[in-house]
Amino acid sequence: MARIVQKFGGTSVADIARIRHVAGVVKRAVDAGDEVAVVVSAMAGQTNQLAAWAREISPLFDAREYDTVVASGEQVTAGLLAIALQDLGVNARSWLAWQLPFRTDEMHSRARIEGIETAAIEARFADGQVAVVPGFQGVGPDHRVTTLGRGGSDTSAVALAAALRADRCDIFTDVDGVYTTDPRIVPRARKLARVSFEEMLEMASQGAKVLQTRSVALAMRHRVRLQVLSSFEDRPGTLVVDEDEIVEQHVVSGVAYSPDEAKITLVSVPDRPGIAALIVGSLADAAINVDMIVQNVSEDGTTTDMTFTVGRSELERAVDVLTGVRDELAFRELRSDANVAKVSVVGLGMRSQHGVAKTMFRALADRGINIQVISTSEIKISVLIDSEYTELAVRALHTAFGLDTEDDGENKGSSET
Ligand code: ADP
Ligand code: ASP
Ligand code: MG
């Protein structure tokens, strides 16, 4: 007997037939004698629809009310799955975030988890009851509903697994594991039997949305045994494991891309101490994260051009913030570009192997793709390019680092999203 948390994403609960199918998957674990807690996402497309309705009424919506609206998608699927389980004769009960409670801080729309009360769930495990918990939602210090940021159900599942000291957290999705890159854009992507926490963390934070970044960080910290697998086919998925459990080490294990980037250039700011701090500081005060940064000293040596990236959805606010401190920054011009994408190669082997940047830049140059900004970490190199070339760049890098399979990509994901 094991204690497991199973999480089902939006496509896995997209309609009633799929919810019934998921109930069957849960029942199999229950019949095997496992204690099961289930975390569900909203039906595919539902969160987008709910968010669009909030924006339609007012683009400057109140974040508290936004959370009230978008958290509702998961309430629906949690209740429906509990009904589907009961219909199969499984003892099941849904638990909304406030009922447990599943506590977060007060940062609406991107709240952080502070603690989960599992006593009610654990008491009912003893009676063989399955708990169905809506992902993505929490309850803040003021008892208001919060949400964890897009893709947050993965994080709900891992946090619940940690709180329950579960033996395993299974993330069921519409692909059968973690691939060397998004299998939907590279049919020759290869499924990884295992991926290290470090690489998965980097791939997720560089755009591989198969797992929300925070879920990976949480699993790493709490040593949750994490698995990604298909909800449609019963076959082994990908295990996220410690580095020393990886047998076959590649220099580059994966290629990730993020289309949600925007670039800002401040032309001709004074070249003196404190300028970068002021730029990044004023954006940070507005909760806007700056990612890639380059600085070029101008010809006369007294001014510099600063180029950096922010999330595309934050571009307008970032421009507003910087315009507000224009007098202090004394830039000549502010240029912004939302037609950019970030493409990254990730691999633990980069720590010891040289030449990755050379291979990467050569592969892009051979396709005529211009690199606008570069950033690196110990196990990753990212480049910012024109978004038009995103797929071409991802494919080129996948081939250049020897990640292509002979397989033509049949049988990877079985759903239409
Ligand atoms: P869910 O609704 O189940 O949470 P998501 O859409 O959030 O599913 O994540 C699954 C999707 O992640 C896949 O359909 C795939 O297109 C995408 N993806 C991006 N990068 C990868 C990768 N390296 N491996 C697998 N899937 C990836
Ligand atoms: N339903 C939420 C979203 O679409 C959370 C999730 O699916 O993980 O972002
Ligand atoms: Mg997801």
Short mmCIF file of C-alpha atoms and ligand atoms in Angstrom, two decimals:
data_model
loop_
_atom_site.label_atom_id
_atom_site.label_comp_id
_atom_site.label_asym_id
_atom_site.label_seq_id
_atom_site.Cartn_x
_atom_site.Cartn_y
_atom_site.Cartn_z
CA MET A 1 0.00 0.00 0.00
CA ALA A 2 1.24 3.44 -0.88
CA ARG A 3 0.01 6.95 -0.24
CA ILE A 4 -0.16 8.85 -3.52
CA VAL A 5 -1.23 12.20 -4.89
CA GLN A 6 -2.52 12.12 -8.46
CA LYS A 7 -2.89 15.37 -10.38
CA PHE A 8 -4.92 15.64 -13.58
CA GLY A 9 -4.42 18.66 -15.85
CA GLY A 10 -6.97 20.58 -17.93
CA THR A 11 -7.03 18.35 -21.01
CA SER A 12 -7.39 15.28 -18.82
CA VAL A 13 -10.64 16.67 -17.36
CA ALA A 14 -11.75 18.57 -20.48
CA ASP A 15 -15.21 16.99 -20.68
CA ILE A 16 -17.47 14.51 -18.93
CA ALA A 17 -16.13 11.49 -20.83
CA ARG A 18 -12.59 12.36 -19.75
CA ILE A 19 -13.64 12.96 -16.15
CA ARG A 20 -15.19 9.49 -16.16
CA HIS A 21 -11.95 8.12 -17.60
CA VAL A 22 -9.93 9.86 -14.86
CA ALA A 23 -12.25 8.35 -12.25
CA GLY A 24 -11.30 4.96 -13.68
CA VAL A 25 -7.58 5.75 -13.33
CA VAL A 26 -8.11 6.80 -9.70
CA LYS A 27 -10.19 3.70 -9.01
CA ARG A 28 -7.35 1.46 -10.21
CA ALA A 29 -5.08 2.92 -7.53
CA VAL A 30 -7.80 2.62 -4.90
CA ASP A 31 -8.45 -1.00 -5.87
CA ALA A 32 -4.73 -1.68 -5.53
CA GLY A 33 -5.08 -0.61 -1.89
CA ASP A 34 -3.44 2.82 -2.15
CA GLU A 35 -4.46 5.89 -0.18
CA VAL A 36 -5.24 8.47 -2.84
CA ALA A 37 -5.64 12.23 -2.86
CA VAL A 38 -6.46 13.75 -6.24
CA VAL A 39 -5.75 17.30 -7.41
CA VAL A 40 -7.60 18.58 -10.45
CA SER A 41 -7.23 21.49 -12.85
CA ALA A 42 -10.14 23.29 -14.46
CA MET A 43 -11.44 21.93 -17.77
CA ALA A 44 -9.07 22.87 -20.61
CA GLY A 45 -9.65 26.45 -21.75
CA GLN A 46 -11.85 27.28 -18.76
CA THR A 47 -9.31 29.39 -16.85
CA ASN A 48 -8.59 31.41 -20.01
CA GLN A 49 -12.30 31.99 -20.47
CA LEU A 50 -12.82 33.06 -16.84
CA ALA A 51 -9.82 35.42 -16.97
CA ALA A 52 -11.07 36.89 -20.27
CA TRP A 53 -14.45 37.64 -18.70
CA ALA A 54 -12.79 39.49 -15.83
CA ARG A 55 -10.64 41.50 -18.27
CA GLU A 56 -13.66 42.23 -20.47
CA ILE A 57 -15.43 43.97 -17.61
CA SER A 58 -12.35 45.86 -16.53
CA PRO A 59 -8.73 45.50 -17.69
CA LEU A 60 -7.70 46.93 -14.30
CA PHE A 61 -9.64 44.33 -12.35
CA ASP A 62 -9.25 43.88 -8.61
CA ALA A 63 -6.92 40.91 -8.07
CA ARG A 64 -9.07 39.58 -5.22
CA GLU A 65 -12.13 39.37 -7.43
CA TYR A 66 -10.06 37.94 -10.29
CA ASP A 67 -9.11 35.09 -7.96
CA THR A 68 -12.74 34.56 -6.97
CA VAL A 69 -13.57 34.17 -10.64
CA VAL A 70 -10.67 32.05 -11.90
CA ALA A 71 -10.59 29.70 -8.89
CA SER A 72 -14.10 28.56 -9.78
CA GLY A 73 -12.97 26.36 -12.69
CA GLU A 74 -11.28 23.91 -10.33
CA GLN A 75 -14.28 23.82 -8.00
CA VAL A 76 -16.39 22.49 -10.86
CA THR A 77 -13.99 19.68 -11.82
CA ALA A 78 -13.36 18.70 -8.17
CA GLY A 79 -17.09 18.22 -7.59
CA LEU A 80 -17.62 16.45 -10.92
CA LEU A 81 -14.75 14.04 -10.32
CA ALA A 82 -16.06 13.23 -6.83
CA ILE A 83 -19.45 12.44 -8.41
CA ALA A 84 -17.79 10.31 -11.13
CA LEU A 85 -15.85 8.38 -8.47
CA GLN A 86 -18.97 7.82 -6.39
CA ASP A 87 -20.69 6.61 -9.55
CA LEU A 88 -18.00 3.92 -9.84
CA GLY A 89 -18.61 2.93 -6.24
CA VAL A 90 -15.53 4.71 -4.89
CA ASN A 91 -15.89 6.52 -1.57
CA ALA A 92 -14.87 10.08 -2.51
CA ARG A 93 -15.27 13.62 -1.21
CA SER A 94 -14.16 17.00 -2.59
CA TRP A 95 -12.38 19.58 -0.40
CA LEU A 96 -12.15 23.21 -1.48
CA ALA A 97 -9.11 25.20 -0.38
CA TRP A 98 -10.95 27.04 2.42
CA GLN A 99 -12.41 23.80 3.75
CA LEU A 100 -9.05 22.14 4.43
CA PRO A 101 -7.67 24.86 4.66
CA PHE A 102 -4.97 25.19 2.02
CA ARG A 103 -3.31 28.39 3.27
CA THR A 104 -1.39 30.91 1.16
CA ASP A 105 -0.07 34.43 1.55
CA GLU A 106 -2.13 37.41 0.36
CA MET A 107 -0.47 37.88 -3.06
CA HIS A 108 -3.59 37.44 -5.14
CA SER A 109 -3.17 35.78 -8.55
CA ARG A 110 0.34 34.58 -7.65
CA ALA A 111 -0.01 33.49 -4.05
CA ARG A 112 2.57 31.32 -2.29
CA ILE A 113 1.59 28.32 -0.21
CA GLU A 114 2.13 28.69 3.53
CA GLY A 115 0.70 25.46 4.87
CA ILE A 116 -1.88 22.77 4.29
CA GLU A 117 -4.04 21.17 6.97
CA THR A 118 -4.31 17.52 6.05
CA ALA A 119 -5.99 16.19 9.20
CA ALA A 120 -9.44 15.85 7.58
CA ILE A 121 -8.06 14.05 4.54
CA GLU A 122 -5.90 11.74 6.61
CA ALA A 123 -8.73 10.86 8.98
CA ARG A 124 -10.81 9.78 5.99
CA PHE A 125 -7.97 7.83 4.41
CA ALA A 126 -8.56 5.46 7.31
CA ASP A 127 -12.09 4.83 5.97
CA GLY A 128 -10.75 4.32 2.45
CA GLN A 129 -12.04 7.68 1.26
CA VAL A 130 -10.46 9.48 -1.71
CA ALA A 131 -9.99 13.25 -1.31
CA VAL A 132 -10.50 15.36 -4.42
CA VAL A 133 -8.86 18.76 -4.08
CA PRO A 134 -9.11 21.63 -6.59
CA GLY A 135 -5.65 22.72 -7.72
CA PHE A 136 -4.57 26.34 -8.25
CA GLN A 137 -6.63 27.75 -5.36
CA GLY A 138 -5.83 28.61 -1.77
CA VAL A 139 -7.17 30.75 1.03
CA GLY A 140 -5.34 33.88 2.16
CA PRO A 141 -4.81 35.32 5.65
CA ASP A 142 -8.00 37.37 5.27
CA HIS A 143 -9.97 34.20 4.40
CA ARG A 144 -10.30 35.27 0.77
CA VAL A 145 -9.78 32.86 -2.10
CA THR A 146 -6.34 33.16 -3.72
CA THR A 147 -4.78 31.50 -6.78
CA LEU A 148 -1.23 30.30 -7.32
CA GLY A 149 -0.47 31.64 -10.80
CA ARG A 150 -1.09 29.96 -14.15
CA GLY A 151 -0.24 26.29 -14.21
CA GLY A 152 -0.44 26.33 -10.40
CA SER A 153 -2.24 23.00 -9.98
CA ASP A 154 1.10 21.24 -10.36
CA THR A 155 2.31 23.17 -7.33
CA SER A 156 -0.88 22.38 -5.40
CA ALA A 157 -0.28 18.69 -6.05
CA VAL A 158 3.36 18.69 -4.97
CA ALA A 159 2.58 20.76 -1.87
CA LEU A 160 -0.21 18.37 -0.92
CA ALA A 161 2.11 15.40 -1.49
CA ALA A 162 4.71 17.00 0.77
CA ALA A 163 2.13 17.78 3.47
CA LEU A 164 0.73 14.25 3.33
CA ARG A 165 4.24 12.77 3.23
CA ALA A 166 3.03 10.86 0.19
CA ASP A 167 5.15 8.14 -1.37
CA ARG A 168 4.64 9.63 -4.83
CA CYS A 169 3.15 12.56 -6.72
CA ASP A 170 1.94 11.57 -10.19
CA ILE A 171 1.29 14.42 -12.62
CA PHE A 172 -1.06 13.08 -15.30
CA THR A 173 -1.12 15.22 -18.43
CA ASP A 174 -1.66 15.12 -22.20
CA VAL A 175 1.86 13.93 -23.07
CA ASP A 176 3.38 10.76 -21.66
CA GLY A 177 6.37 12.37 -19.97
CA VAL A 178 9.01 15.04 -20.10
CA TYR A 179 10.67 15.25 -23.51
CA THR A 180 13.93 16.76 -24.73
CA THR A 181 11.75 19.61 -25.96
CA ASP A 182 8.07 20.32 -26.50
CA PRO A 183 6.94 17.29 -28.54
CA ARG A 184 4.16 19.37 -30.05
CA ILE A 185 6.62 21.47 -32.00
CA VAL A 186 9.44 18.95 -32.48
CA PRO A 187 8.05 15.55 -33.51
CA ARG A 188 11.52 14.06 -33.10
CA ALA A 189 11.71 15.02 -29.42
CA ARG A 190 12.76 12.13 -27.20
CA LYS A 191 11.07 11.07 -23.98
CA LEU A 192 13.35 11.15 -20.97
CA ALA A 193 12.98 8.18 -18.62
CA ARG A 194 14.52 10.34 -15.91
CA VAL A 195 15.35 14.00 -15.59
CA SER A 196 17.20 15.67 -12.72
CA PHE A 197 15.46 18.21 -10.50
CA GLU A 198 18.03 20.82 -11.49
CA GLU A 199 17.48 20.38 -15.22
CA MET A 200 13.69 20.18 -14.86
CA LEU A 201 13.72 23.35 -12.78
CA GLU A 202 15.72 25.16 -15.43
CA MET A 203 13.61 23.78 -18.31
CA ALA A 204 10.38 24.77 -16.56
CA SER A 205 11.61 28.25 -15.74
CA GLN A 206 12.73 28.70 -19.36
CA GLY A 207 9.24 27.91 -20.62
CA ALA A 208 8.65 24.11 -20.67
CA LYS A 209 5.19 24.35 -19.18
CA VAL A 210 4.81 20.60 -18.62
CA LEU A 211 5.47 21.38 -14.93
CA GLN A 212 5.06 24.72 -13.20
CA THR A 213 8.51 25.89 -12.05
CA ARG A 214 7.50 26.21 -8.42
CA SER A 215 6.22 22.67 -8.32
CA VAL A 216 9.68 21.42 -9.26
CA ALA A 217 11.40 23.62 -6.67
CA LEU A 218 8.98 22.41 -4.01
CA ALA A 219 9.45 18.75 -4.94
CA MET A 220 13.21 19.21 -4.80
CA ARG A 221 13.08 20.86 -1.39
CA HIS A 222 10.68 18.40 0.18
CA ARG A 223 12.08 15.37 -1.63
CA VAL A 224 8.76 14.50 -3.23
CA ARG A 225 9.01 11.62 -5.68
CA LEU A 226 7.62 13.26 -8.81
CA GLN A 227 6.46 11.53 -11.98
CA VAL A 228 4.98 12.94 -15.21
CA LEU A 229 2.78 10.56 -17.18
CA SER A 230 -0.13 10.35 -19.59
CA SER A 231 -3.69 10.24 -18.34
CA PHE A 232 -4.74 8.66 -21.62
CA GLU A 233 -2.28 5.78 -21.93
CA ASP A 234 -1.03 3.41 -19.31
CA ARG A 235 2.71 3.48 -19.86
CA PRO A 236 5.75 4.61 -17.88
CA GLY A 237 6.31 8.35 -17.74
CA THR A 238 9.29 10.43 -16.64
CA LEU A 239 10.68 10.40 -13.13
CA VAL A 240 12.15 13.62 -11.78
CA VAL A 241 15.09 12.52 -9.65
CA ASP A 242 18.31 13.58 -7.97
CA GLU A 243 21.27 14.15 -10.23
CA ASP A 244 23.12 11.06 -9.02
CA GLU A 245 20.26 8.84 -10.19
CA ILE A 246 20.83 9.82 -13.82
CA VAL A 247 22.83 7.17 -15.59
CA GLU A 248 23.19 8.55 -19.08
CA GLN A 249 24.51 12.10 -18.95
CA HIS A 250 24.17 14.40 -21.97
CA VAL A 251 25.84 17.77 -22.29
CA VAL A 252 22.50 19.23 -23.30
CA SER A 253 19.40 17.39 -22.06
CA GLY A 254 16.72 19.70 -23.36
CA VAL A 255 15.69 22.75 -25.32
CA ALA A 256 13.02 25.08 -23.94
CA TYR A 257 11.34 28.14 -25.37
CA SER A 258 9.30 30.94 -23.99
CA PRO A 259 7.14 32.98 -26.34
CA ASP A 260 5.96 35.27 -23.55
CA GLU A 261 8.86 37.72 -23.58
CA ALA A 262 9.22 41.40 -24.31
CA LYS A 263 12.32 43.52 -24.76
CA ILE A 264 12.91 47.07 -23.57
CA THR A 265 15.86 49.25 -24.55
CA LEU A 266 16.69 52.49 -22.78
CA VAL A 267 18.79 54.44 -25.21
CA SER A 268 21.57 56.62 -23.86
CA VAL A 269 21.34 56.51 -20.08
CA PRO A 270 24.21 57.99 -18.03
CA ASP A 271 27.05 55.49 -17.54
CA ARG A 272 27.41 55.78 -13.77
CA PRO A 273 26.90 53.68 -10.64
CA GLY A 274 23.29 53.30 -9.54
CA ILE A 275 21.57 53.39 -12.92
CA ALA A 276 21.07 49.64 -13.28
CA ALA A 277 19.97 49.49 -9.65
CA LEU A 278 17.40 52.22 -10.27
CA ILE A 279 16.00 50.50 -13.37
CA VAL A 280 15.73 47.06 -11.84
CA GLY A 281 14.71 48.50 -8.45
CA SER A 282 11.81 50.55 -9.74
CA LEU A 283 10.53 47.57 -11.74
CA ALA A 284 10.94 45.26 -8.73
CA ASP A 285 8.94 47.72 -6.61
CA ALA A 286 6.13 47.23 -9.11
CA ALA A 287 6.59 43.42 -8.83
CA ILE A 288 7.99 43.23 -12.37
CA ASN A 289 10.82 40.78 -12.81
CA VAL A 290 13.71 41.66 -15.13
CA ASP A 291 15.25 38.66 -16.81
CA MET A 292 17.99 39.03 -19.42
CA ILE A 293 20.10 42.20 -19.31
CA VAL A 294 22.75 43.66 -21.62
CA GLN A 295 24.52 46.96 -21.46
CA ASN A 296 26.54 48.63 -24.22
CA VAL A 297 28.75 51.61 -23.58
CA SER A 298 28.12 54.23 -26.22
CA GLU A 299 30.80 55.67 -28.49
CA ASP A 300 31.51 58.77 -26.39
CA GLY A 301 31.88 56.60 -23.28
CA THR A 302 29.59 58.73 -21.13
CA THR A 303 26.27 57.06 -21.80
CA THR A 304 25.12 53.50 -22.23
CA ASP A 305 22.21 51.61 -23.81
CA MET A 306 20.47 49.19 -21.46
CA THR A 307 18.48 46.33 -22.94
CA PHE A 308 16.51 43.88 -20.83
CA THR A 309 13.51 41.59 -20.96
CA VAL A 310 10.31 41.39 -18.93
CA GLY A 311 7.28 39.12 -19.22
CA ARG A 312 5.16 40.15 -22.21
CA SER A 313 2.06 40.60 -20.08
CA GLU A 314 4.01 43.11 -17.98
CA LEU A 315 5.38 45.18 -20.83
CA GLU A 316 2.84 47.98 -20.62
CA ARG A 317 3.24 48.35 -16.88
CA ALA A 318 7.03 48.26 -17.20
CA VAL A 319 6.97 51.05 -19.77
CA ASP A 320 4.73 53.08 -17.43
CA VAL A 321 7.06 52.56 -14.47
CA LEU A 322 10.17 53.55 -16.46
CA THR A 323 8.45 56.57 -17.95
CA GLY A 324 7.61 57.59 -14.37
CA VAL A 325 11.32 57.69 -13.43
CA ARG A 326 12.46 59.19 -16.72
CA ASP A 327 13.85 62.32 -15.04
CA GLU A 328 16.13 60.30 -12.78
CA LEU A 329 17.16 57.84 -15.49
CA ALA A 330 17.68 60.57 -18.08
CA PHE A 331 17.37 58.21 -21.04
CA ARG A 332 17.02 59.67 -24.51
CA GLU A 333 14.54 57.14 -25.80
CA LEU A 334 12.61 54.05 -24.68
CA ARG A 335 12.12 51.31 -27.28
CA SER A 336 10.00 48.25 -26.68
CA ASP A 337 9.48 45.08 -28.70
CA ALA A 338 6.94 42.36 -27.92
CA ASN A 339 7.94 40.22 -30.93
CA VAL A 340 10.71 38.34 -29.19
CA ALA A 341 11.08 34.84 -27.78
CA LYS A 342 13.64 33.19 -25.56
CA VAL A 343 15.16 29.88 -26.54
CA SER A 344 17.34 27.99 -24.06
CA VAL A 345 19.48 24.88 -23.97
CA VAL A 346 19.74 23.13 -20.61
CA GLY A 347 22.10 20.43 -19.39
CA LEU A 348 24.07 19.44 -16.31
CA GLY A 349 26.94 18.44 -18.59
CA MET A 350 27.57 22.13 -19.33
CA ARG A 351 29.32 22.42 -15.98
CA SER A 352 32.21 20.39 -17.27
CA GLN A 353 32.00 20.57 -21.06
CA HIS A 354 32.99 23.58 -23.09
CA GLY A 355 31.82 24.53 -26.55
CA VAL A 356 28.08 24.51 -25.91
CA ALA A 357 27.75 28.23 -26.69
CA LYS A 358 29.77 27.77 -29.87
CA THR A 359 27.52 24.93 -31.11
CA MET A 360 24.41 26.89 -30.16
CA PHE A 361 25.37 30.15 -31.81
CA ARG A 362 26.66 28.36 -34.94
CA ALA A 363 23.40 26.42 -35.34
CA LEU A 364 21.40 29.65 -35.11
CA ALA A 365 23.73 31.54 -37.45
CA ASP A 366 23.46 28.76 -40.06
CA ARG A 367 19.70 29.39 -40.16
CA GLY A 368 20.17 33.15 -40.38
CA ILE A 369 18.73 33.72 -36.90
CA ASN A 370 20.02 36.83 -35.19
CA ILE A 371 20.72 36.74 -31.45
CA GLN A 372 19.53 39.88 -29.65
CA VAL A 373 20.43 39.13 -26.02
CA ILE A 374 22.30 36.26 -24.35
CA SER A 375 22.18 35.07 -20.76
CA THR A 376 23.78 32.08 -19.10
CA SER A 377 23.74 30.14 -15.88
CA GLU A 378 25.78 27.17 -14.79
CA ILE A 379 23.58 24.68 -16.66
CA LYS A 380 21.79 26.85 -19.25
CA ILE A 381 22.33 29.23 -22.15
CA SER A 382 19.44 31.40 -23.31
CA VAL A 383 19.15 33.63 -26.33
CA LEU A 384 16.54 36.18 -27.24
CA ILE A 385 15.46 36.08 -30.90
CA ASP A 386 12.74 37.39 -33.18
CA SER A 387 9.63 35.37 -32.26
CA GLU A 388 9.06 34.51 -35.92
CA TYR A 389 12.02 32.09 -35.74
CA THR A 390 11.14 30.34 -32.48
CA GLU A 391 10.19 26.95 -33.88
CA LEU A 392 13.02 26.97 -36.40
CA ALA A 393 15.51 27.76 -33.62
CA VAL A 394 14.18 25.06 -31.29
CA ARG A 395 14.37 22.44 -34.05
CA ALA A 396 17.84 23.55 -35.13
CA LEU A 397 19.20 23.35 -31.58
CA HIS A 398 17.50 20.02 -30.95
CA THR A 399 19.31 18.60 -33.97
CA ALA A 400 22.61 20.37 -33.27
CA PHE A 401 22.85 18.83 -29.80
CA GLY A 402 22.07 15.33 -31.06
CA LEU A 403 18.69 15.06 -29.35
CA ASP A 404 16.59 13.94 -32.35
CA THR A 405 15.18 10.40 -32.39
CA GLU A 406 14.60 8.29 -35.45
CA ASP A 407 10.99 8.01 -34.35
CA ASP A 408 8.73 10.39 -36.26
CA GLY A 409 6.72 11.39 -33.25
CA GLU A 410 3.68 9.13 -33.51
CA ASN A 411 2.08 8.21 -30.18
CA LYS A 412 3.44 11.01 -28.03
CA GLY A 413 0.45 12.83 -26.85
CA SER A 414 -2.95 11.56 -27.56
CA SER A 415 -5.07 14.59 -27.13
CA GLU A 416 -6.04 17.51 -29.23
CA THR A 417 -5.56 20.72 -27.27
P1 ADP B 1 -1.83 20.23 -18.07
O1 ADP B 1 -3.07 20.90 -18.52
O2 ADP B 1 -1.97 18.75 -17.93
O3 ADP B 1 -1.24 20.88 -16.85
P2 ADP B 1 0.08 21.63 -19.74
O4 ADP B 1 -0.48 22.09 -21.05
O5 ADP B 1 0.23 22.63 -18.67
O6 ADP B 1 -0.78 20.37 -19.26
O7 ADP B 1 1.50 20.94 -19.98
C1 ADP B 1 1.63 19.89 -20.91
C2 ADP B 1 2.19 20.45 -22.21
O8 ADP B 1 3.53 20.90 -21.99
C3 ADP B 1 2.33 19.46 -23.34
O9 ADP B 1 1.14 19.33 -24.07
C4 ADP B 1 3.47 20.03 -24.17
O10 ADP B 1 3.01 20.71 -25.31
C5 ADP B 1 4.13 21.06 -23.25
N1 ADP B 1 5.59 20.89 -23.13
C6 ADP B 1 6.49 21.90 -23.24
N2 ADP B 1 7.73 21.44 -23.11
C7 ADP B 1 7.64 20.11 -22.89
C8 ADP B 1 8.60 19.08 -22.64
N3 ADP B 1 9.91 19.34 -22.62
N4 ADP B 1 8.15 17.82 -22.45
C9 ADP B 1 6.82 17.55 -22.47
N5 ADP B 1 5.87 18.48 -22.70
C10 ADP B 1 6.26 19.75 -22.90
N1 ASP B 2 -6.39 26.05 -14.31
C1 ASP B 2 -5.17 26.79 -14.01
C2 ASP B 2 -4.54 27.28 -15.29
O1 ASP B 2 -5.03 27.02 -16.37
C3 ASP B 2 -4.21 26.00 -13.18
C4 ASP B 2 -3.68 24.75 -13.83
O2 ASP B 2 -4.30 24.19 -14.75
O3 ASP B 2 -2.63 24.30 -13.42
O4 ASP B 2 -3.55 27.97 -15.23
MG MG B 3 -0.06 22.62 -16.59
#
